[in-house]
Amino acid sequence: MTRRKRIRMAMQKNGRLSEKSTSLLGRCGLEFGWSKDRLFSKCENFPLDLTLVRDDDIPEYVCDGVCELGVVGLNVLKEKLLARGADKPGRARVLRRLGFGHCRLSLAVPADRPYRGVRSLKGTRIATSYPATLREFLRKSKVEADIVEISGSVEIATTLDIADCVCDLVSTGTTLRSNGLKEVETVFESECVLARTGLPLSAGQERTAARLLQRIDGVMRAADAKYIMLNAPADALSSLKKVLPGMEEPTIIPLGGDGKRVAVHAVAYEPVFWETMERLKAAGASSILVVPIEKIIA
Ligand code: PRT
Ligand code: ZN
């Protein structure tokens, strides 16, 4: 009997990460028979099955090998790994940062309370849903404080006098400000990640995971990449290369018989702004085309 090659991936069922996680898999060419109420979804054209759960359960699933892969906020993964104890076998590790779901775990104090550095938090009560991450931060900062663990609506903890300050996720900062709090320290910067179990996979599953990673890398590399085509005098090539951001070695195609003018085709891995195009023109380029790239396998 051949060993399994299908892998199971845990993903958030319903929440901030669901749409972008789904879209990423779609751009990787994976097709699913979606149904909102289902907890499992089998990919029809790739050996992967999705398990759709609450984000809090994903680290546990991945650590225990219930799912070989998981898509989850690094904040949740780190918290669960710290809470679980770093020495337990079968831990999860991060394979890729996925470039969405950015946020930070921050300390915030009432706006009218003076703040004189992290040491001034000594002896305070800090409300958070991330006790293990906060505990690690306080230990490293050599500050002793009381951690008040609450599961939601952390931002109202000071108003309710459950705590003196809070440690919560922030993205725009609006929630903190509208609750009379000011952000004073960043504890942890987070984004959505692809994690894999520390437990061994079968050879077939390793190959499946490697194929998926190659596709994810292809999609992510293509996100900012552009294909640039332009015509230019052959002797302007070196100055053009200086202008083009993150360009690979270009393909040069002679135009006409005398070799004095060439067509240049290249992939640029950084954004190409109008200013860049103007500088290309000033360096001698004409007929400049910049087109988006859908996928790249390097
Ligand atoms: O139901 P389930 O348990 O699966 O979802 P959930 O409600 O626990 O999580 P969800 O969907 O809200 O968030 C999932 C993940 O998104 C988080 O674990 C983070 O990795 C990431 N993320 C990115 C955020 C935010 N940005 C964010 N702003 N998660 C939460 N927030 C909250 C924050 O807790 C605070 O209440 O948004 C508020 C602050 O936002 P600003 O813009 O006002 O600063
Ligand atoms: Zn959650």
PDB file of N, CA, C and O in Angstrom, residues 104-111 113 115 117-122 124-131 133-139 141 143 145-148 154-155 158 163-170 173 176-177 181-189:
ATOM      1  N   ARG A 104      -0.358  44.019  15.602  1.00  0.00           N
ATOM      2  CA  ARG A 104       0.672  43.942  16.647  1.00  0.00           C
ATOM      3  C   ARG A 104      -0.010  43.784  18.005  1.00  0.00           C
ATOM      4  O   ARG A 104      -1.130  44.283  18.192  1.00  0.00           O
ATOM      5  N   LEU A 105       0.667  43.073  18.883  1.00  0.00           N
ATOM      6  CA  LEU A 105       0.185  42.964  20.255  1.00  0.00           C
ATOM      7  C   LEU A 105       0.865  44.104  21.007  1.00  0.00           C
ATOM      8  O   LEU A 105       2.094  44.182  21.026  1.00  0.00           O
ATOM      9  N   SER A 106       0.031  45.003  21.552  1.00  0.00           N
ATOM     10  CA  SER A 106       0.612  46.194  22.171  1.00  0.00           C
ATOM     11  C   SER A 106       0.104  46.412  23.580  1.00  0.00           C
ATOM     12  O   SER A 106      -1.005  46.000  23.920  1.00  0.00           O
ATOM     13  N   LEU A 107       0.919  47.101  24.347  1.00  0.00           N
ATOM     14  CA  LEU A 107       0.492  47.554  25.670  1.00  0.00           C
ATOM     15  C   LEU A 107      -0.100  48.944  25.523  1.00  0.00           C
ATOM     16  O   LEU A 107       0.428  49.772  24.772  1.00  0.00           O
ATOM     17  N   ALA A 108      -1.200  49.185  26.225  1.00  0.00           N
ATOM     18  CA  ALA A 108      -1.827  50.509  26.167  1.00  0.00           C
ATOM     19  C   ALA A 108      -2.262  50.911  27.571  1.00  0.00           C
ATOM     20  O   ALA A 108      -2.683  50.057  28.363  1.00  0.00           O
ATOM     21  N   VAL A 109      -2.153  52.195  27.836  1.00  0.00           N
ATOM     22  CA  VAL A 109      -2.536  52.717  29.160  1.00  0.00           C
ATOM     23  C   VAL A 109      -3.593  53.803  28.958  1.00  0.00           C
ATOM     24  O   VAL A 109      -3.711  54.352  27.856  1.00  0.00           O
ATOM     25  N   PRO A 110      -4.364  54.133  29.994  1.00  0.00           N
ATOM     26  CA  PRO A 110      -5.333  55.235  29.841  1.00  0.00           C
ATOM     27  C   PRO A 110      -4.623  56.490  29.337  1.00  0.00           C
ATOM     28  O   PRO A 110      -3.505  56.802  29.786  1.00  0.00           O
ATOM     29  N   ALA A 111      -5.266  57.186  28.378  1.00  0.00           N
ATOM     30  CA  ALA A 111      -4.615  58.314  27.697  1.00  0.00           C
ATOM     31  C   ALA A 111      -4.138  59.383  28.672  1.00  0.00           C
ATOM     32  O   ALA A 111      -3.135  60.060  28.429  1.00  0.00           O
ATOM     33  N   ARG A 113      -2.991  58.882  31.663  1.00  0.00           N
ATOM     34  CA  ARG A 113      -2.012  58.367  32.635  1.00  0.00           C
ATOM     35  C   ARG A 113      -0.593  58.586  32.084  1.00  0.00           C
ATOM     36  O   ARG A 113      -0.292  58.175  30.972  1.00  0.00           O
ATOM     37  N   TYR A 115       3.148  57.978  31.145  1.00  0.00           N
ATOM     38  CA  TYR A 115       3.848  56.717  30.906  1.00  0.00           C
ATOM     39  C   TYR A 115       5.347  56.990  30.852  1.00  0.00           C
ATOM     40  O   TYR A 115       5.810  57.802  30.042  1.00  0.00           O
ATOM     41  N   GLY A 117       8.022  54.650  30.379  1.00  0.00           N
ATOM     42  CA  GLY A 117       8.764  53.442  30.011  1.00  0.00           C
ATOM     43  C   GLY A 117       8.182  52.189  30.648  1.00  0.00           C
ATOM     44  O   GLY A 117       7.368  52.259  31.584  1.00  0.00           O
ATOM     45  N   VAL A 118       8.651  51.044  30.146  1.00  0.00           N
ATOM     46  CA  VAL A 118       8.060  49.767  30.536  1.00  0.00           C
ATOM     47  C   VAL A 118       8.215  49.497  32.041  1.00  0.00           C
ATOM     48  O   VAL A 118       7.350  48.881  32.674  1.00  0.00           O
ATOM     49  N   ARG A 119       9.295  50.020  32.646  1.00  0.00           N
ATOM     50  CA  ARG A 119       9.504  49.807  34.096  1.00  0.00           C
ATOM     51  C   ARG A 119       8.363  50.403  34.919  1.00  0.00           C
ATOM     52  O   ARG A 119       8.081  49.953  36.028  1.00  0.00           O
ATOM     53  N   SER A 120       7.699  51.437  34.361  1.00  0.00           N
ATOM     54  CA  SER A 120       6.627  52.082  35.129  1.00  0.00           C
ATOM     55  C   SER A 120       5.374  51.197  35.201  1.00  0.00           C
ATOM     56  O   SER A 120       4.402  51.543  35.872  1.00  0.00           O
ATOM     57  N   LEU A 121       5.414  50.036  34.521  1.00  0.00           N
ATOM     58  CA  LEU A 121       4.268  49.118  34.608  1.00  0.00           C
ATOM     59  C   LEU A 121       4.381  48.192  35.824  1.00  0.00           C
ATOM     60  O   LEU A 121       3.482  47.399  36.097  1.00  0.00           O
ATOM     61  N   LYS A 122       5.477  48.309  36.533  1.00  0.00           N
ATOM     62  CA  LYS A 122       5.708  47.461  37.724  1.00  0.00           C
ATOM     63  C   LYS A 122       4.516  47.569  38.690  1.00  0.00           C
ATOM     64  O   LYS A 122       4.065  48.673  39.003  1.00  0.00           O
ATOM     65  N   THR A 124       1.435  46.906  38.222  1.00  0.00           N
ATOM     66  CA  THR A 124       0.108  47.205  37.652  1.00  0.00           C
ATOM     67  C   THR A 124      -0.621  45.910  37.312  1.00  0.00           C
ATOM     68  O   THR A 124      -0.024  44.839  37.222  1.00  0.00           O
ATOM     69  N   ARG A 125      -1.937  46.053  37.072  1.00  0.00           N
ATOM     70  CA  ARG A 125      -2.731  44.911  36.593  1.00  0.00           C
ATOM     71  C   ARG A 125      -2.911  45.104  35.087  1.00  0.00           C
ATOM     72  O   ARG A 125      -3.399  46.152  34.653  1.00  0.00           O
ATOM     73  N   ILE A 126      -2.498  44.094  34.311  1.00  0.00           N
ATOM     74  CA  ILE A 126      -2.580  44.218  32.847  1.00  0.00           C
ATOM     75  C   ILE A 126      -3.552  43.171  32.310  1.00  0.00           C
ATOM     76  O   ILE A 126      -3.348  41.967  32.492  1.00  0.00           O
ATOM     77  N   ALA A 127      -4.610  43.640  31.644  1.00  0.00           N
ATOM     78  CA  ALA A 127      -5.606  42.714  31.080  1.00  0.00           C
ATOM     79  C   ALA A 127      -5.177  42.278  29.685  1.00  0.00           C
ATOM     80  O   ALA A 127      -4.749  43.101  28.878  1.00  0.00           O
ATOM     81  N   THR A 128      -5.307  40.987  29.408  1.00  0.00           N
ATOM     82  CA  THR A 128      -4.932  40.491  28.080  1.00  0.00           C
ATOM     83  C   THR A 128      -5.567  39.131  27.782  1.00  0.00           C
ATOM     84  O   THR A 128      -5.945  38.397  28.711  1.00  0.00           O
ATOM     85  N   SER A 129      -5.647  38.819  26.497  1.00  0.00           N
ATOM     86  CA  SER A 129      -6.024  37.458  26.079  1.00  0.00           C
ATOM     87  C   SER A 129      -4.763  36.684  25.688  1.00  0.00           C
ATOM     88  O   SER A 129      -4.850  35.567  25.177  1.00  0.00           O
ATOM     89  N   TYR A 130      -3.606  37.311  25.852  1.00  0.00           N
ATOM     90  CA  TYR A 130      -2.323  36.702  25.466  1.00  0.00           C
ATOM     91  C   TYR A 130      -1.391  36.616  26.669  1.00  0.00           C
ATOM     92  O   TYR A 130      -0.312  37.216  26.674  1.00  0.00           O
ATOM     93  N   PRO A 131      -1.807  35.879  27.733  1.00  0.00           N
ATOM     94  CA  PRO A 131      -1.010  35.877  28.967  1.00  0.00           C
ATOM     95  C   PRO A 131       0.406  35.323  28.789  1.00  0.00           C
ATOM     96  O   PRO A 131       1.339  35.875  29.375  1.00  0.00           O
ATOM     97  N   THR A 133       2.386  35.238  26.083  1.00  0.00           N
ATOM     98  CA  THR A 133       3.240  36.160  25.321  1.00  0.00           C
ATOM     99  C   THR A 133       3.589  37.376  26.176  1.00  0.00           C
ATOM    100  O   THR A 133       4.729  37.843  26.194  1.00  0.00           O
ATOM    101  N   LEU A 134       2.590  37.871  26.918  1.00  0.00           N
ATOM    102  CA  LEU A 134       2.836  39.023  27.787  1.00  0.00           C
ATOM    103  C   LEU A 134       3.812  38.649  28.907  1.00  0.00           C
ATOM    104  O   LEU A 134       4.734  39.410  29.216  1.00  0.00           O
ATOM    105  N   ARG A 135       3.607  37.448  29.466  1.00  0.00           N
ATOM    106  CA  ARG A 135       4.501  37.007  30.563  1.00  0.00           C
ATOM    107  C   ARG A 135       5.954  36.975  30.074  1.00  0.00           C
ATOM    108  O   ARG A 135       6.867  37.443  30.750  1.00  0.00           O
ATOM    109  N   GLU A 136       6.143  36.448  28.853  1.00  0.00           N
ATOM    110  CA  GLU A 136       7.497  36.383  28.294  1.00  0.00           C
ATOM    111  C   GLU A 136       8.082  37.791  28.120  1.00  0.00           C
ATOM    112  O   GLU A 136       9.235  38.055  28.443  1.00  0.00           O
ATOM    113  N   PHE A 137       7.248  38.717  27.619  1.00  0.00           N
ATOM    114  CA  PHE A 137       7.704  40.097  27.414  1.00  0.00           C
ATOM    115  C   PHE A 137       8.085  40.751  28.750  1.00  0.00           C
ATOM    116  O   PHE A 137       9.138  41.395  28.864  1.00  0.00           O
ATOM    117  N   LEU A 138       7.251  40.543  29.755  1.00  0.00           N
ATOM    118  CA  LEU A 138       7.523  41.165  31.064  1.00  0.00           C
ATOM    119  C   LEU A 138       8.791  40.572  31.679  1.00  0.00           C
ATOM    120  O   LEU A 138       9.602  41.285  32.257  1.00  0.00           O
ATOM    121  N   ARG A 139       8.954  39.263  31.508  1.00  0.00           N
ATOM    122  CA  ARG A 139      10.153  38.609  32.053  1.00  0.00           C
ATOM    123  C   ARG A 139      11.406  39.188  31.396  1.00  0.00           C
ATOM    124  O   ARG A 139      12.360  39.565  32.066  1.00  0.00           O
ATOM    125  N   SER A 141      11.673  42.037  30.008  1.00  0.00           N
ATOM    126  CA  SER A 141      11.816  43.457  30.370  1.00  0.00           C
ATOM    127  C   SER A 141      12.109  43.637  31.856  1.00  0.00           C
ATOM    128  O   SER A 141      12.211  44.767  32.341  1.00  0.00           O
ATOM    129  N   VAL A 143      10.136  43.174  34.434  1.00  0.00           N
ATOM    130  CA  VAL A 143       9.067  43.927  35.098  1.00  0.00           C
ATOM    131  C   VAL A 143       8.105  42.929  35.725  1.00  0.00           C
ATOM    132  O   VAL A 143       7.684  41.972  35.074  1.00  0.00           O
ATOM    133  N   ALA A 145       4.430  42.347  37.077  1.00  0.00           N
ATOM    134  CA  ALA A 145       3.090  42.934  37.043  1.00  0.00           C
ATOM    135  C   ALA A 145       2.079  41.803  37.142  1.00  0.00           C
ATOM    136  O   ALA A 145       2.426  40.637  36.950  1.00  0.00           O
ATOM    137  N   ASP A 146       0.815  42.146  37.421  1.00  0.00           N
ATOM    138  CA  ASP A 146      -0.237  41.114  37.510  1.00  0.00           C
ATOM    139  C   ASP A 146      -0.920  40.973  36.164  1.00  0.00           C
ATOM    140  O   ASP A 146      -1.424  41.958  35.625  1.00  0.00           O
ATOM    141  N   ILE A 147      -0.946  39.755  35.660  1.00  0.00           N
ATOM    142  CA  ILE A 147      -1.624  39.529  34.386  1.00  0.00           C
ATOM    143  C   ILE A 147      -3.055  39.085  34.660  1.00  0.00           C
ATOM    144  O   ILE A 147      -3.289  38.104  35.357  1.00  0.00           O
ATOM    145  N   VAL A 148      -4.013  39.858  34.126  1.00  0.00           N
ATOM    146  CA  VAL A 148      -5.424  39.514  34.283  1.00  0.00           C
ATOM    147  C   VAL A 148      -5.894  38.946  32.958  1.00  0.00           C
ATOM    148  O   VAL A 148      -6.006  39.671  31.964  1.00  0.00           O
ATOM    149  N   VAL A 154     -10.990  43.237  25.640  1.00  0.00           N
ATOM    150  CA  VAL A 154      -9.902  43.647  26.530  1.00  0.00           C
ATOM    151  C   VAL A 154      -9.877  45.170  26.701  1.00  0.00           C
ATOM    152  O   VAL A 154      -9.554  45.689  27.772  1.00  0.00           O
ATOM    153  N   GLU A 155     -10.274  45.866  25.636  1.00  0.00           N
ATOM    154  CA  GLU A 155     -10.147  47.332  25.641  1.00  0.00           C
ATOM    155  C   GLU A 155     -11.035  48.028  26.675  1.00  0.00           C
ATOM    156  O   GLU A 155     -10.800  49.183  27.003  1.00  0.00           O
ATOM    157  N   THR A 158     -10.006  48.625  31.536  1.00  0.00           N
ATOM    158  CA  THR A 158      -9.619  49.720  32.451  1.00  0.00           C
ATOM    159  C   THR A 158     -10.857  50.515  32.881  1.00  0.00           C
ATOM    160  O   THR A 158     -10.965  50.924  34.029  1.00  0.00           O
ATOM    161  N   ALA A 163      -8.525  46.257  35.370  1.00  0.00           N
ATOM    162  CA  ALA A 163      -7.075  46.365  35.170  1.00  0.00           C
ATOM    163  C   ALA A 163      -6.663  47.830  35.071  1.00  0.00           C
ATOM    164  O   ALA A 163      -7.512  48.712  34.897  1.00  0.00           O
ATOM    165  N   ASP A 164      -5.327  48.062  35.167  1.00  0.00           N
ATOM    166  CA  ASP A 164      -4.800  49.437  35.044  1.00  0.00           C
ATOM    167  C   ASP A 164      -4.394  49.728  33.615  1.00  0.00           C
ATOM    168  O   ASP A 164      -4.332  50.873  33.195  1.00  0.00           O
ATOM    169  N   CYS A 165      -4.028  48.684  32.881  1.00  0.00           N
ATOM    170  CA  CYS A 165      -3.666  48.851  31.478  1.00  0.00           C
ATOM    171  C   CYS A 165      -3.998  47.566  30.727  1.00  0.00           C
ATOM    172  O   CYS A 165      -4.400  46.566  31.346  1.00  0.00           O
ATOM    173  N   VAL A 166      -3.839  47.599  29.413  1.00  0.00           N
ATOM    174  CA  VAL A 166      -4.233  46.427  28.622  1.00  0.00           C
ATOM    175  C   VAL A 166      -3.109  46.026  27.666  1.00  0.00           C
ATOM    176  O   VAL A 166      -2.240  46.837  27.328  1.00  0.00           O
ATOM    177  N   CYS A 167      -3.179  44.778  27.227  1.00  0.00           N
ATOM    178  CA  CYS A 167      -2.250  44.288  26.218  1.00  0.00           C
ATOM    179  C   CYS A 167      -3.116  43.575  25.182  1.00  0.00           C
ATOM    180  O   CYS A 167      -3.676  42.511  25.453  1.00  0.00           O
ATOM    181  N   ASP A 168      -3.288  44.218  24.014  1.00  0.00           N
ATOM    182  CA  ASP A 168      -4.261  43.690  23.048  1.00  0.00           C
ATOM    183  C   ASP A 168      -3.741  43.847  21.625  1.00  0.00           C
ATOM    184  O   ASP A 168      -2.780  44.587  21.382  1.00  0.00           O
ATOM    185  N   LEU A 169      -4.423  43.186  20.699  1.00  0.00           N
ATOM    186  CA  LEU A 169      -4.061  43.319  19.287  1.00  0.00           C
ATOM    187  C   LEU A 169      -4.508  44.666  18.761  1.00  0.00           C
ATOM    188  O   LEU A 169      -5.590  45.154  19.095  1.00  0.00           O
ATOM    189  N   VAL A 170      -3.670  45.250  17.929  1.00  0.00           N
ATOM    190  CA  VAL A 170      -3.961  46.563  17.349  1.00  0.00           C
ATOM    191  C   VAL A 170      -3.663  46.482  15.870  1.00  0.00           C
ATOM    192  O   VAL A 170      -2.666  45.882  15.461  1.00  0.00           O
ATOM    193  N   GLY A 173      -5.469  51.133  15.422  1.00  0.00           N
ATOM    194  CA  GLY A 173      -5.378  51.882  16.683  1.00  0.00           C
ATOM    195  C   GLY A 173      -6.696  52.549  17.061  1.00  0.00           C
ATOM    196  O   GLY A 173      -6.829  53.124  18.140  1.00  0.00           O
ATOM    197  N   LEU A 176      -8.418  51.276  20.399  1.00  0.00           N
ATOM    198  CA  LEU A 176      -7.776  51.783  21.620  1.00  0.00           C
ATOM    199  C   LEU A 176      -8.160  53.234  21.859  1.00  0.00           C
ATOM    200  O   LEU A 176      -8.609  53.600  22.951  1.00  0.00           O
ATOM    201  N   ARG A 177      -8.005  54.045  20.804  1.00  0.00           N
ATOM    202  CA  ARG A 177      -8.290  55.482  20.963  1.00  0.00           C
ATOM    203  C   ARG A 177      -9.731  55.716  21.390  1.00  0.00           C
ATOM    204  O   ARG A 177     -10.001  56.515  22.285  1.00  0.00           O
ATOM    205  N   LEU A 181      -7.619  54.932  25.401  1.00  0.00           N
ATOM    206  CA  LEU A 181      -6.321  54.322  25.711  1.00  0.00           C
ATOM    207  C   LEU A 181      -5.262  54.801  24.731  1.00  0.00           C
ATOM    208  O   LEU A 181      -5.573  55.122  23.586  1.00  0.00           O
ATOM    209  N   LYS A 182      -4.002  54.826  25.177  1.00  0.00           N
ATOM    210  CA  LYS A 182      -2.910  55.146  24.252  1.00  0.00           C
ATOM    211  C   LYS A 182      -1.922  53.984  24.218  1.00  0.00           C
ATOM    212  O   LYS A 182      -1.593  53.390  25.260  1.00  0.00           O
ATOM    213  N   GLU A 183      -1.464  53.702  23.003  1.00  0.00           N
ATOM    214  CA  GLU A 183      -0.553  52.587  22.794  1.00  0.00           C
ATOM    215  C   GLU A 183       0.838  53.027  23.241  1.00  0.00           C
ATOM    216  O   GLU A 183       1.310  54.089  22.819  1.00  0.00           O
ATOM    217  N   VAL A 184       1.499  52.221  24.086  1.00  0.00           N
ATOM    218  CA  VAL A 184       2.794  52.663  24.600  1.00  0.00           C
ATOM    219  C   VAL A 184       3.965  51.725  24.290  1.00  0.00           C
ATOM    220  O   VAL A 184       5.110  52.154  24.281  1.00  0.00           O
ATOM    221  N   GLU A 185       3.692  50.450  24.076  1.00  0.00           N
ATOM    222  CA  GLU A 185       4.781  49.490  23.780  1.00  0.00           C
ATOM    223  C   GLU A 185       4.276  48.439  22.811  1.00  0.00           C
ATOM    224  O   GLU A 185       3.166  47.948  22.972  1.00  0.00           O
ATOM    225  N   THR A 186       5.121  48.074  21.861  1.00  0.00           N
ATOM    226  CA  THR A 186       4.794  46.921  21.014  1.00  0.00           C
ATOM    227  C   THR A 186       5.406  45.678  21.652  1.00  0.00           C
ATOM    228  O   THR A 186       6.613  45.632  21.898  1.00  0.00           O
ATOM    229  N   VAL A 187       4.564  44.702  21.919  1.00  0.00           N
ATOM    230  CA  VAL A 187       5.043  43.454  22.522  1.00  0.00           C
ATOM    231  C   VAL A 187       5.468  42.473  21.432  1.00  0.00           C
ATOM    232  O   VAL A 187       6.459  41.766  21.545  1.00  0.00           O
ATOM    233  N   PHE A 188       4.706  42.486  20.329  1.00  0.00           N
ATOM    234  CA  PHE A 188       4.916  41.449  19.312  1.00  0.00           C
ATOM    235  C   PHE A 188       4.284  41.878  17.991  1.00  0.00           C
ATOM    236  O   PHE A 188       3.154  42.327  17.975  1.00  0.00           O
ATOM    237  N   GLU A 189       5.035  41.749  16.900  1.00  0.00           N
ATOM    238  CA  GLU A 189       4.489  42.058  15.564  1.00  0.00           C
ATOM    239  C   GLU A 189       4.008  40.753  14.941  1.00  0.00           C
ATOM    240  O   GLU A 189       4.737  39.768  14.940  1.00  0.00           O
TER     241      GLU A 189
END
